[in-house]
């Protein structure tokens, strides 16, 4: 030992600890962004059943197989199931959440452009699962 200097080890440890803190902070921030529903988001109840989706807006409006939303608003989806496990997916908006009987799972999204997008069930839920589709219709009220 004696004159042995260990500063390279301390630098190494410092770099490793800094990297771990940075990766942890990034992961925490990503988690927070995904889970934090924006203030004033409109709630839509999404019900999965064999073999279609129904939607209920805050004002009581109901839709079957089609979901109309507006550009520039945030939506909180409360996803439930009437029978078996389903999984609600809007591929273009990276919305994917299981619909489980007896549970309410929430996910949020905010459409950015007017247009139509596919809705699909992503959990095998019986014979006609392949056809458990819907349409997301994003409208621009100012257009
Ligand atoms: Cu399905």
mmCIF file of N, CA and C and ligand atoms in Angstrom:
data_model
loop_
_atom_site.group_PDB
_atom_site.id
_atom_site.type_symbol
_atom_site.label_atom_id
_atom_site.label_comp_id
_atom_site.label_asym_id
_atom_site.label_seq_id
_atom_site.Cartn_x
_atom_site.Cartn_y
_atom_site.Cartn_z
ATOM 1 N N UNK A 1 0.869 -1.186 0.000
ATOM 2 C CA UNK A 1 0.000 0.000 0.000
ATOM 3 C C UNK A 1 0.900 1.229 0.000
ATOM 4 N N UNK A 2 0.969 1.945 1.058
ATOM 5 C CA UNK A 2 1.859 3.082 1.177
ATOM 6 C C UNK A 2 1.463 4.218 0.266
ATOM 7 N N UNK A 3 2.246 4.456 -0.772
ATOM 8 C CA UNK A 3 2.008 5.594 -1.663
ATOM 9 C C UNK A 3 0.952 5.332 -2.720
ATOM 10 N N UNK A 4 0.264 4.202 -2.599
ATOM 11 C CA UNK A 4 -0.749 3.879 -3.604
ATOM 12 C C UNK A 4 -1.860 4.922 -3.616
ATOM 13 N N UNK A 5 -2.164 5.425 -4.782
ATOM 14 C CA UNK A 5 -3.228 6.422 -4.904
ATOM 15 C C UNK A 5 -4.473 5.755 -5.456
ATOM 16 N N UNK A 6 -5.635 6.014 -4.858
ATOM 17 C CA UNK A 6 -6.844 5.365 -5.382
ATOM 18 C C UNK A 6 -7.819 6.338 -6.005
ATOM 19 N N UNK A 7 -7.347 7.495 -6.458
ATOM 20 C CA UNK A 7 -8.303 8.435 -7.081
ATOM 21 C C UNK A 7 -8.967 7.891 -8.351
ATOM 22 N N UNK A 8 -8.283 7.036 -9.175
ATOM 23 C CA UNK A 8 -9.022 6.521 -10.349
ATOM 24 C C UNK A 8 -10.246 5.711 -9.955
ATOM 25 N N UNK A 9 -10.138 4.959 -8.861
ATOM 26 C CA UNK A 9 -11.307 4.188 -8.413
ATOM 27 C C UNK A 9 -12.450 5.102 -7.991
ATOM 28 N N UNK A 10 -12.100 6.186 -7.300
ATOM 29 C CA UNK A 10 -13.154 7.108 -6.851
ATOM 30 C C UNK A 10 -13.835 7.785 -8.041
ATOM 31 N N UNK A 11 -13.046 8.109 -9.065
ATOM 32 C CA UNK A 11 -13.653 8.696 -10.269
ATOM 33 C C UNK A 11 -14.590 7.683 -10.912
ATOM 34 N N UNK A 12 -14.108 6.421 -10.991
ATOM 35 C CA UNK A 12 -14.927 5.357 -11.577
ATOM 36 C C UNK A 12 -16.248 5.210 -10.810
ATOM 37 N N UNK A 13 -16.151 5.156 -9.488
ATOM 38 C CA UNK A 13 -17.368 5.019 -8.664
ATOM 39 C C UNK A 13 -18.290 6.220 -8.871
ATOM 40 N N UNK A 14 -17.678 7.406 -8.941
ATOM 41 C CA UNK A 14 -18.482 8.615 -9.145
ATOM 42 C C UNK A 14 -19.233 8.580 -10.458
ATOM 43 N N UNK A 15 -18.574 8.137 -11.529
ATOM 44 C CA UNK A 15 -19.227 8.067 -12.849
ATOM 45 C C UNK A 15 -20.368 7.062 -12.814
ATOM 46 N N UNK A 16 -20.126 5.896 -12.211
ATOM 47 C CA UNK A 16 -21.162 4.859 -12.154
ATOM 48 C C UNK A 16 -22.365 5.361 -11.357
ATOM 49 N N UNK A 17 -22.116 5.984 -10.204
ATOM 50 C CA UNK A 17 -23.224 6.483 -9.388
ATOM 51 C C UNK A 17 -23.996 7.566 -10.143
ATOM 52 N N UNK A 18 -23.281 8.463 -10.830
ATOM 53 C CA UNK A 18 -23.946 9.528 -11.586
ATOM 54 C C UNK A 18 -24.823 8.932 -12.677
ATOM 55 N N UNK A 19 -24.334 7.912 -13.374
ATOM 56 C CA UNK A 19 -25.121 7.264 -14.421
ATOM 57 C C UNK A 19 -26.383 6.625 -13.849
ATOM 58 N N UNK A 20 -26.235 5.969 -12.704
ATOM 59 C CA UNK A 20 -27.402 5.308 -12.096
ATOM 60 C C UNK A 20 -28.448 6.336 -11.676
ATOM 61 N N UNK A 21 -28.000 7.446 -11.112
ATOM 62 C CA UNK A 21 -28.939 8.498 -10.704
ATOM 63 C C UNK A 21 -29.643 9.062 -11.936
ATOM 64 N N UNK A 22 -28.887 9.279 -13.004
ATOM 65 C CA UNK A 22 -29.452 9.864 -14.224
ATOM 66 C C UNK A 22 -30.499 8.927 -14.834
ATOM 67 N N UNK A 23 -30.163 7.635 -14.975
ATOM 68 C CA UNK A 23 -31.102 6.664 -15.548
ATOM 69 C C UNK A 23 -32.357 6.573 -14.679
ATOM 70 N N UNK A 24 -32.159 6.575 -13.358
ATOM 71 C CA UNK A 24 -33.294 6.505 -12.440
ATOM 72 C C UNK A 24 -34.206 7.714 -12.574
ATOM 73 N N UNK A 25 -33.604 8.918 -12.697
ATOM 74 C CA UNK A 25 -34.393 10.142 -12.814
ATOM 75 C C UNK A 25 -35.180 10.147 -14.124
ATOM 76 N N UNK A 26 -34.540 9.704 -15.200
ATOM 77 C CA UNK A 26 -35.222 9.643 -16.504
ATOM 78 C C UNK A 26 -36.416 8.691 -16.437
ATOM 79 N N UNK A 27 -36.221 7.533 -15.827
ATOM 80 C CA UNK A 27 -37.294 6.540 -15.728
ATOM 81 C C UNK A 27 -38.440 7.083 -14.885
ATOM 82 N N UNK A 28 -38.094 7.773 -13.806
ATOM 83 C CA UNK A 28 -39.110 8.335 -12.915
ATOM 84 C C UNK A 28 -39.922 9.398 -13.657
ATOM 85 N N UNK A 29 -39.249 10.233 -14.427
ATOM 86 C CA UNK A 29 -39.921 11.279 -15.185
ATOM 87 C C UNK A 29 -40.836 10.674 -16.259
ATOM 88 N N UNK A 30 -40.373 9.634 -16.953
ATOM 89 C CA UNK A 30 -41.191 8.982 -17.975
ATOM 90 C C UNK A 30 -42.448 8.392 -17.341
ATOM 91 N N UNK A 31 -42.277 7.753 -16.204
ATOM 92 C CA UNK A 31 -43.387 7.160 -15.466
ATOM 93 C C UNK A 31 -44.401 8.235 -15.075
ATOM 94 N N UNK A 32 -43.898 9.354 -14.582
ATOM 95 C CA UNK A 32 -44.759 10.446 -14.151
ATOM 96 C C UNK A 32 -45.575 11.001 -15.321
ATOM 97 N N UNK A 33 -44.927 11.181 -16.477
ATOM 98 C CA UNK A 33 -45.618 11.707 -17.652
ATOM 99 C C UNK A 33 -46.717 10.759 -18.113
ATOM 100 N N UNK A 34 -46.444 9.459 -18.064
ATOM 101 C CA UNK A 34 -47.407 8.473 -18.534
ATOM 102 C C UNK A 34 -48.607 8.410 -17.590
ATOM 103 N N UNK A 35 -48.358 8.522 -16.290
ATOM 104 C CA UNK A 35 -49.430 8.298 -15.322
ATOM 105 C C UNK A 35 -50.213 9.554 -14.975
ATOM 106 N N UNK A 36 -49.618 10.721 -15.220
ATOM 107 C CA UNK A 36 -50.267 11.954 -14.795
ATOM 108 C C UNK A 36 -51.335 12.372 -15.804
ATOM 109 N N UNK A 37 -52.608 12.231 -15.421
ATOM 110 C CA UNK A 37 -53.703 12.649 -16.296
ATOM 111 C C UNK A 37 -53.790 14.173 -16.244
ATOM 112 N N UNK A 38 -53.779 14.841 -17.400
ATOM 113 C CA UNK A 38 -53.812 16.314 -17.390
ATOM 114 C C UNK A 38 -55.065 16.848 -16.716
ATOM 115 N N UNK A 39 -54.902 17.988 -16.063
ATOM 116 C CA UNK A 39 -56.012 18.696 -15.426
ATOM 117 C C UNK A 39 -57.111 18.948 -16.460
ATOM 118 N N UNK A 40 -58.362 18.715 -16.097
ATOM 119 C CA UNK A 40 -59.460 19.032 -17.004
ATOM 120 C C UNK A 40 -59.700 18.009 -18.095
ATOM 121 N N UNK A 41 -59.033 16.862 -18.010
ATOM 122 C CA UNK A 41 -59.263 15.830 -19.021
ATOM 123 C C UNK A 41 -60.702 15.344 -18.929
ATOM 124 N N UNK A 42 -61.315 15.085 -20.088
ATOM 125 C CA UNK A 42 -62.678 14.556 -20.116
ATOM 126 C C UNK A 42 -62.626 13.051 -19.907
ATOM 127 N N UNK A 43 -63.568 12.549 -19.113
ATOM 128 C CA UNK A 43 -63.590 11.119 -18.852
ATOM 129 C C UNK A 43 -64.514 10.412 -19.842
ATOM 130 N N UNK A 44 -64.029 9.344 -20.414
ATOM 131 C CA UNK A 44 -64.848 8.502 -21.289
ATOM 132 C C UNK A 44 -64.796 7.084 -20.734
ATOM 133 N N UNK A 45 -65.979 6.506 -20.522
ATOM 134 C CA UNK A 45 -66.022 5.124 -20.049
ATOM 135 C C UNK A 45 -66.008 4.203 -21.267
ATOM 136 N N UNK A 46 -65.018 3.347 -21.328
ATOM 137 C CA UNK A 46 -64.852 2.427 -22.451
ATOM 138 C C UNK A 46 -65.202 1.024 -21.946
ATOM 139 N N UNK A 47 -66.230 0.414 -22.561
ATOM 140 C CA UNK A 47 -66.645 -0.908 -22.117
ATOM 141 C C UNK A 47 -66.370 -1.937 -23.201
ATOM 142 N N UNK A 48 -65.625 -2.964 -22.830
ATOM 143 C CA UNK A 48 -65.371 -4.072 -23.744
ATOM 144 C C UNK A 48 -66.356 -5.190 -23.460
ATOM 145 N N UNK A 49 -66.867 -5.785 -24.518
ATOM 146 C CA UNK A 49 -67.740 -6.945 -24.380
ATOM 147 C C UNK A 49 -67.629 -7.752 -25.663
ATOM 148 N N UNK A 50 -68.003 -9.025 -25.587
ATOM 149 C CA UNK A 50 -67.930 -9.866 -26.778
ATOM 150 C C UNK A 50 -69.019 -9.451 -27.758
ATOM 151 N N UNK A 51 -68.641 -8.856 -28.917
ATOM 152 C CA UNK A 51 -67.307 -8.539 -29.364
ATOM 153 C C UNK A 51 -67.312 -7.151 -29.934
ATOM 154 N N UNK A 52 -67.509 -6.177 -29.084
ATOM 155 C CA UNK A 52 -67.493 -4.782 -29.546
ATOM 156 C C UNK A 52 -67.180 -3.860 -28.370
ATOM 157 N N UNK A 53 -66.863 -2.620 -28.727
ATOM 158 C CA UNK A 53 -66.567 -1.598 -27.721
ATOM 159 C C UNK A 53 -67.701 -0.586 -27.669
ATOM 160 N N UNK A 54 -68.072 -0.168 -26.460
ATOM 161 C CA UNK A 54 -69.010 0.947 -26.338
ATOM 162 C C UNK A 54 -68.324 2.060 -25.535
ATOM 163 N N UNK A 55 -68.770 3.286 -25.801
ATOM 164 C CA UNK A 55 -68.150 4.466 -25.205
ATOM 165 C C UNK A 55 -69.216 5.355 -24.594
ATOM 166 N N UNK A 56 -68.952 5.861 -23.398
ATOM 167 C CA UNK A 56 -69.890 6.796 -22.778
ATOM 168 C C UNK A 56 -69.152 8.061 -22.386
ATOM 169 N N UNK A 57 -69.593 9.183 -22.974
ATOM 170 C CA UNK A 57 -68.966 10.473 -22.691
ATOM 171 C C UNK A 57 -69.498 11.056 -21.388
ATOM 172 N N UNK A 58 -68.829 12.103 -20.905
ATOM 173 C CA UNK A 58 -69.225 12.743 -19.643
ATOM 174 C C UNK A 58 -70.661 13.259 -19.682
ATOM 175 N N UNK A 59 -71.096 13.744 -20.867
ATOM 176 C CA UNK A 59 -72.450 14.301 -20.981
ATOM 177 C C UNK A 59 -73.501 13.211 -21.191
ATOM 178 N N UNK A 60 -73.097 11.955 -21.119
ATOM 179 C CA UNK A 60 -74.049 10.858 -21.242
ATOM 180 C C UNK A 60 -74.187 10.300 -22.653
ATOM 181 N N UNK A 61 -73.595 10.977 -23.632
ATOM 182 C CA UNK A 61 -73.639 10.480 -25.007
ATOM 183 C C UNK A 61 -72.987 9.103 -25.094
ATOM 184 N N UNK A 62 -73.680 8.187 -25.778
ATOM 185 C CA UNK A 62 -73.118 6.846 -25.929
ATOM 186 C C UNK A 62 -72.826 6.559 -27.392
ATOM 187 N N UNK A 63 -71.778 5.804 -27.608
ATOM 188 C CA UNK A 63 -71.409 5.413 -28.961
ATOM 189 C C UNK A 63 -71.068 3.934 -28.960
ATOM 190 N N UNK A 64 -71.316 3.295 -30.092
ATOM 191 C CA UNK A 64 -70.965 1.884 -30.242
ATOM 192 C C UNK A 64 -70.010 1.745 -31.420
ATOM 193 N N UNK A 65 -68.830 1.223 -31.144
ATOM 194 C CA UNK A 65 -67.879 0.948 -32.226
ATOM 195 C C UNK A 65 -67.160 2.168 -32.771
ATOM 196 N N UNK A 66 -67.656 3.352 -32.443
ATOM 197 C CA UNK A 66 -67.008 4.581 -32.911
ATOM 198 C C UNK A 66 -66.820 5.494 -31.721
ATOM 199 N N UNK A 67 -65.686 6.162 -31.692
ATOM 200 C CA UNK A 67 -65.423 7.114 -30.622
ATOM 201 C C UNK A 67 -65.048 8.456 -31.241
ATOM 202 N N UNK A 68 -65.887 9.457 -31.007
ATOM 203 C CA UNK A 68 -65.620 10.802 -31.523
ATOM 204 C C UNK A 68 -64.960 11.655 -30.442
ATOM 205 N N UNK A 69 -63.827 12.234 -30.782
ATOM 206 C CA UNK A 69 -63.134 13.130 -29.854
ATOM 207 C C UNK A 69 -62.697 14.375 -30.631
ATOM 208 N N UNK A 70 -62.184 15.372 -29.894
ATOM 209 C CA UNK A 70 -61.765 16.616 -30.538
ATOM 210 C C UNK A 70 -60.268 16.849 -30.366
ATOM 211 N N UNK A 71 -59.709 17.469 -31.388
ATOM 212 C CA UNK A 71 -58.304 17.861 -31.351
ATOM 213 C C UNK A 71 -58.067 18.818 -30.180
ATOM 214 N N UNK A 72 -56.957 18.677 -29.512
ATOM 215 C CA UNK A 72 -56.556 19.658 -28.504
ATOM 216 C C UNK A 72 -57.141 19.431 -27.127
ATOM 217 N N UNK A 73 -57.950 18.377 -26.971
ATOM 218 C CA UNK A 73 -58.470 18.049 -25.643
ATOM 219 C C UNK A 73 -57.771 16.792 -25.131
ATOM 220 N N UNK A 74 -57.758 16.676 -23.804
ATOM 221 C CA UNK A 74 -57.199 15.464 -23.215
ATOM 222 C C UNK A 74 -58.351 14.578 -22.748
ATOM 223 N N UNK A 75 -58.166 13.300 -22.885
ATOM 224 C CA UNK A 75 -59.214 12.345 -22.518
ATOM 225 C C UNK A 75 -58.655 11.288 -21.581
ATOM 226 N N UNK A 76 -59.425 11.064 -20.519
ATOM 227 C CA UNK A 76 -59.082 9.991 -19.592
ATOM 228 C C UNK A 76 -60.044 8.845 -19.886
ATOM 229 N N UNK A 77 -59.521 7.716 -20.252
ATOM 230 C CA UNK A 77 -60.351 6.564 -20.573
ATOM 231 C C UNK A 77 -60.419 5.634 -19.366
ATOM 232 N N UNK A 78 -61.642 5.353 -18.944
ATOM 233 C CA UNK A 78 -61.838 4.378 -17.870
ATOM 234 C C UNK A 78 -62.303 3.086 -18.518
ATOM 235 N N UNK A 79 -61.459 2.093 -18.487
ATOM 236 C CA UNK A 79 -61.671 0.907 -19.299
ATOM 237 C C UNK A 79 -62.174 -0.256 -18.439
ATOM 238 N N UNK A 80 -63.337 -0.763 -18.816
ATOM 239 C CA UNK A 80 -63.974 -1.847 -18.054
ATOM 240 C C UNK A 80 -64.399 -2.949 -19.019
ATOM 241 N N UNK A 81 -64.781 -4.095 -18.447
ATOM 242 C CA UNK A 81 -65.269 -5.197 -19.270
ATOM 243 C C UNK A 81 -66.537 -5.765 -18.675
ATOM 244 N N UNK A 82 -67.451 -6.197 -19.561
ATOM 245 C CA UNK A 82 -68.703 -6.800 -19.089
ATOM 246 C C UNK A 82 -68.617 -8.306 -18.985
ATOM 247 N N UNK A 83 -67.603 -8.913 -19.617
ATOM 248 C CA UNK A 83 -67.595 -10.384 -19.629
ATOM 249 C C UNK A 83 -66.199 -10.972 -19.388
ATOM 250 N N UNK A 84 -65.380 -10.990 -20.407
ATOM 251 C CA UNK A 84 -64.058 -11.614 -20.272
ATOM 252 C C UNK A 84 -62.981 -10.541 -20.421
ATOM 253 N N UNK A 85 -61.724 -10.950 -20.336
ATOM 254 C CA UNK A 85 -60.638 -9.995 -20.521
ATOM 255 C C UNK A 85 -60.540 -9.546 -21.979
ATOM 256 N N UNK A 86 -60.455 -8.238 -22.153
ATOM 257 C CA UNK A 86 -60.173 -7.657 -23.462
ATOM 258 C C UNK A 86 -58.981 -6.717 -23.271
ATOM 259 N N UNK A 87 -58.528 -6.126 -24.363
ATOM 260 C CA UNK A 87 -57.476 -5.136 -24.246
ATOM 261 C C UNK A 87 -57.717 -4.045 -25.286
ATOM 262 N N UNK A 88 -57.837 -2.821 -24.788
ATOM 263 C CA UNK A 88 -58.204 -1.695 -25.641
ATOM 264 C C UNK A 88 -56.956 -1.067 -26.247
ATOM 265 N N UNK A 89 -56.935 -0.977 -27.562
ATOM 266 C CA UNK A 89 -55.736 -0.487 -28.240
ATOM 267 C C UNK A 89 -56.069 0.524 -29.335
ATOM 268 N N UNK A 90 -55.470 1.723 -29.216
ATOM 269 C CA UNK A 90 -55.446 2.663 -30.343
ATOM 270 C C UNK A 90 -53.977 2.729 -30.744
ATOM 271 N N UNK A 91 -53.650 1.959 -31.742
ATOM 272 C CA UNK A 91 -52.250 1.794 -32.120
ATOM 273 C C UNK A 91 -51.577 3.138 -32.401
ATOM 274 N N UNK A 92 -52.247 4.013 -33.178
ATOM 275 C CA UNK A 92 -51.611 5.260 -33.613
ATOM 276 C C UNK A 92 -51.305 6.204 -32.451
ATOM 277 N N UNK A 93 -52.010 6.066 -31.336
ATOM 278 C CA UNK A 93 -51.757 6.934 -30.183
ATOM 279 C C UNK A 93 -51.099 6.180 -29.021
ATOM 280 N N UNK A 94 -50.616 4.990 -29.315
ATOM 281 C CA UNK A 94 -49.922 4.180 -28.310
ATOM 282 C C UNK A 94 -50.762 4.059 -27.035
ATOM 283 N N UNK A 95 -52.068 3.838 -27.243
ATOM 284 C CA UNK A 95 -52.958 3.570 -26.117
ATOM 285 C C UNK A 95 -53.162 2.064 -26.061
ATOM 286 N N UNK A 96 -52.828 1.459 -24.935
ATOM 287 C CA UNK A 96 -53.009 0.010 -24.789
ATOM 288 C C UNK A 96 -53.301 -0.275 -23.322
ATOM 289 N N UNK A 97 -54.505 -0.753 -23.041
ATOM 290 C CA UNK A 97 -54.860 -1.023 -21.653
ATOM 291 C C UNK A 97 -55.847 -2.178 -21.577
ATOM 292 N N UNK A 98 -55.619 -3.088 -20.633
ATOM 293 C CA UNK A 98 -56.502 -4.239 -20.478
ATOM 294 C C UNK A 98 -57.865 -3.824 -19.939
ATOM 295 N N UNK A 99 -58.893 -4.507 -20.434
ATOM 296 C CA UNK A 99 -60.249 -4.374 -19.893
ATOM 297 C C UNK A 99 -60.534 -5.661 -19.122
ATOM 298 N N UNK A 100 -60.638 -5.529 -17.797
ATOM 299 C CA UNK A 100 -60.745 -6.694 -16.919
ATOM 300 C C UNK A 100 -62.070 -6.611 -16.162
ATOM 301 N N UNK A 101 -62.862 -7.673 -16.165
ATOM 302 C CA UNK A 101 -64.132 -7.633 -15.417
ATOM 303 C C UNK A 101 -63.886 -7.276 -13.944
ATOM 304 N N UNK A 102 -64.702 -6.363 -13.416
ATOM 305 C CA UNK A 102 -64.599 -6.008 -12.002
ATOM 306 C C UNK A 102 -63.518 -4.997 -11.683
ATOM 307 N N UNK A 103 -62.864 -4.475 -12.704
ATOM 308 C CA UNK A 103 -61.813 -3.491 -12.464
ATOM 309 C C UNK A 103 -61.992 -2.297 -13.380
ATOM 310 N N UNK A 104 -61.487 -1.140 -12.948
ATOM 311 C CA UNK A 104 -61.465 0.040 -13.813
ATOM 312 C C UNK A 104 -59.997 0.394 -14.040
ATOM 313 N N UNK A 105 -59.548 0.244 -15.262
ATOM 314 C CA UNK A 105 -58.174 0.633 -15.614
ATOM 315 C C UNK A 105 -58.227 1.957 -16.364
ATOM 316 N N UNK A 106 -57.331 2.859 -16.043
ATOM 317 C CA UNK A 106 -57.373 4.160 -16.721
ATOM 318 C C UNK A 106 -56.106 4.385 -17.538
ATOM 319 N N UNK A 107 -56.320 5.121 -18.624
ATOM 320 C CA UNK A 107 -55.218 5.525 -19.492
ATOM 321 C C UNK A 107 -55.666 6.847 -20.114
ATOM 322 N N UNK A 108 -54.736 7.694 -20.479
ATOM 323 C CA UNK A 108 -55.153 8.974 -21.082
ATOM 324 C C UNK A 108 -54.413 9.211 -22.374
ATOM 325 N N UNK A 109 -55.033 10.048 -23.221
ATOM 326 C CA UNK A 109 -54.364 10.479 -24.446
ATOM 327 C C UNK A 109 -54.952 11.813 -24.879
ATOM 328 N N UNK A 110 -54.232 12.497 -25.739
ATOM 329 C CA UNK A 110 -54.667 13.803 -26.240
ATOM 330 C C UNK A 110 -54.413 13.835 -27.744
ATOM 331 N N UNK A 111 -55.487 13.731 -28.551
ATOM 332 C CA UNK A 111 -55.292 13.687 -29.996
ATOM 333 C C UNK A 111 -54.747 15.011 -30.534
ATOM 334 N N UNK A 112 -53.850 14.912 -31.492
ATOM 335 C CA UNK A 112 -53.145 16.098 -31.991
ATOM 336 C C UNK A 112 -53.631 16.553 -33.367
ATOM 337 N N UNK A 113 -54.156 15.634 -34.179
ATOM 338 C CA UNK A 113 -54.583 15.995 -35.532
ATOM 339 C C UNK A 113 -55.926 15.360 -35.834
ATOM 340 N N UNK A 114 -56.703 16.039 -36.686
ATOM 341 C CA UNK A 114 -57.965 15.459 -37.131
ATOM 342 C C UNK A 114 -57.666 14.234 -37.984
ATOM 343 N N UNK A 115 -58.560 13.240 -37.889
ATOM 344 C CA UNK A 115 -58.350 12.044 -38.702
ATOM 345 C C UNK A 115 -59.026 10.840 -38.091
ATOM 346 N N UNK A 116 -58.861 9.698 -38.749
ATOM 347 C CA UNK A 116 -59.450 8.451 -38.265
ATOM 348 C C UNK A 116 -58.362 7.453 -37.945
ATOM 349 N N UNK A 117 -58.609 6.718 -36.875
ATOM 350 C CA UNK A 117 -57.621 5.732 -36.446
ATOM 351 C C UNK A 117 -58.332 4.443 -36.048
ATOM 352 N N UNK A 118 -57.624 3.350 -36.209
ATOM 353 C CA UNK A 118 -58.208 2.053 -35.866
ATOM 354 C C UNK A 118 -58.166 1.812 -34.370
ATOM 355 N N UNK A 119 -59.227 1.191 -33.887
ATOM 356 C CA UNK A 119 -59.272 0.674 -32.519
ATOM 357 C C UNK A 119 -59.366 -0.841 -32.645
ATOM 358 N N UNK A 120 -58.618 -1.551 -31.824
ATOM 359 C CA UNK A 120 -58.604 -3.006 -31.944
ATOM 360 C C UNK A 120 -58.489 -3.612 -30.550
ATOM 361 N N UNK A 121 -59.109 -4.772 -30.382
ATOM 362 C CA UNK A 121 -58.915 -5.537 -29.149
ATOM 363 C C UNK A 121 -57.623 -6.325 -29.283
ATOM 364 N N UNK A 122 -56.788 -6.296 -28.245
ATOM 365 C CA UNK A 122 -55.477 -6.950 -28.301
ATOM 366 C C UNK A 122 -55.367 -8.146 -27.361
ATOM 367 N N UNK A 123 -56.520 -8.637 -26.912
ATOM 368 C CA UNK A 123 -56.479 -9.817 -26.037
ATOM 369 C C UNK A 123 -57.453 -10.831 -26.615
ATOM 370 N N UNK A 124 -56.989 -12.040 -26.872
ATOM 371 C CA UNK A 124 -57.887 -13.032 -27.449
ATOM 372 C C UNK A 124 -59.061 -13.255 -26.491
ATOM 373 N N UNK A 125 -60.275 -12.939 -26.975
ATOM 374 C CA UNK A 125 -61.427 -12.898 -26.071
ATOM 375 C C UNK A 125 -62.573 -13.762 -26.587
ATOM 376 N N UNK A 126 -62.283 -14.661 -27.492
ATOM 377 C CA UNK A 126 -63.327 -15.547 -27.991
ATOM 378 C C UNK A 126 -63.366 -15.536 -29.500
ATOM 379 N N UNK A 127 -64.375 -16.256 -30.022
ATOM 380 C CA UNK A 127 -64.464 -16.544 -31.449
ATOM 381 C C UNK A 127 -64.306 -15.346 -32.372
ATOM 382 N N UNK A 128 -64.973 -14.241 -32.052
ATOM 383 C CA UNK A 128 -65.006 -13.131 -33.007
ATOM 384 C C UNK A 128 -64.052 -12.021 -32.574
ATOM 385 N N UNK A 129 -63.091 -12.391 -31.736
ATOM 386 C CA UNK A 129 -62.078 -11.426 -31.282
ATOM 387 C C UNK A 129 -61.455 -10.668 -32.452
ATOM 388 N N UNK A 130 -61.150 -11.400 -33.529
ATOM 389 C CA UNK A 130 -60.453 -10.778 -34.666
ATOM 390 C C UNK A 130 -61.249 -9.604 -35.233
ATOM 391 N N UNK A 131 -62.572 -9.613 -35.007
ATOM 392 C CA UNK A 131 -63.406 -8.564 -35.586
ATOM 393 C C UNK A 131 -63.873 -7.551 -34.532
ATOM 394 N N UNK A 132 -63.225 -7.543 -33.385
ATOM 395 C CA UNK A 132 -63.603 -6.605 -32.325
ATOM 396 C C UNK A 132 -62.860 -5.288 -32.560
ATOM 397 N N UNK A 133 -63.337 -4.593 -33.572
ATOM 398 C CA UNK A 133 -62.655 -3.382 -34.020
ATOM 399 C C UNK A 133 -63.518 -2.163 -33.765
ATOM 400 N N UNK A 134 -62.905 -1.020 -33.859
ATOM 401 C CA UNK A 134 -63.642 0.230 -33.760
ATOM 402 C C UNK A 134 -62.902 1.316 -34.511
ATOM 403 N N UNK A 135 -63.514 2.494 -34.495
ATOM 404 C CA UNK A 135 -62.890 3.646 -35.163
ATOM 405 C C UNK A 135 -62.796 4.803 -34.185
ATOM 406 N N UNK A 136 -61.616 5.388 -34.127
ATOM 407 C CA UNK A 136 -61.443 6.636 -33.399
ATOM 408 C C UNK A 136 -61.541 7.758 -34.423
ATOM 409 N N UNK A 137 -62.469 8.683 -34.200
ATOM 410 C CA UNK A 137 -62.636 9.790 -35.140
ATOM 411 C C UNK A 137 -62.292 11.086 -34.421
ATOM 412 N N UNK A 138 -61.193 11.682 -34.834
ATOM 413 C CA UNK A 138 -60.725 12.923 -34.212
ATOM 414 C C UNK A 138 -61.199 14.083 -35.069
ATOM 415 N N UNK A 139 -62.001 14.957 -34.460
ATOM 416 C CA UNK A 139 -62.554 16.082 -35.198
ATOM 417 C C UNK A 139 -61.902 17.388 -34.744
ATOM 418 N N UNK A 140 -61.796 18.295 -35.688
ATOM 419 C CA UNK A 140 -61.279 19.630 -35.375
ATOM 420 C C UNK A 140 -62.455 20.603 -35.388
ATOM 421 N N UNK A 141 -62.924 21.027 -34.211
ATOM 422 C CA UNK A 141 -64.136 21.872 -34.152
ATOM 423 C C UNK A 141 -63.930 23.236 -34.793
ATOM 424 N N UNK A 142 -62.685 23.654 -34.983
ATOM 425 C CA UNK A 142 -62.430 24.981 -35.566
ATOM 426 C C UNK A 142 -62.330 24.918 -37.089
ATOM 427 N N UNK A 143 -62.245 23.689 -37.631
ATOM 428 C CA UNK A 143 -62.045 23.564 -39.091
ATOM 429 C C UNK A 143 -63.357 23.775 -39.841
HETATM 430 CU CU1 LIG B 1 -60.408 -9.571 -28.123
#
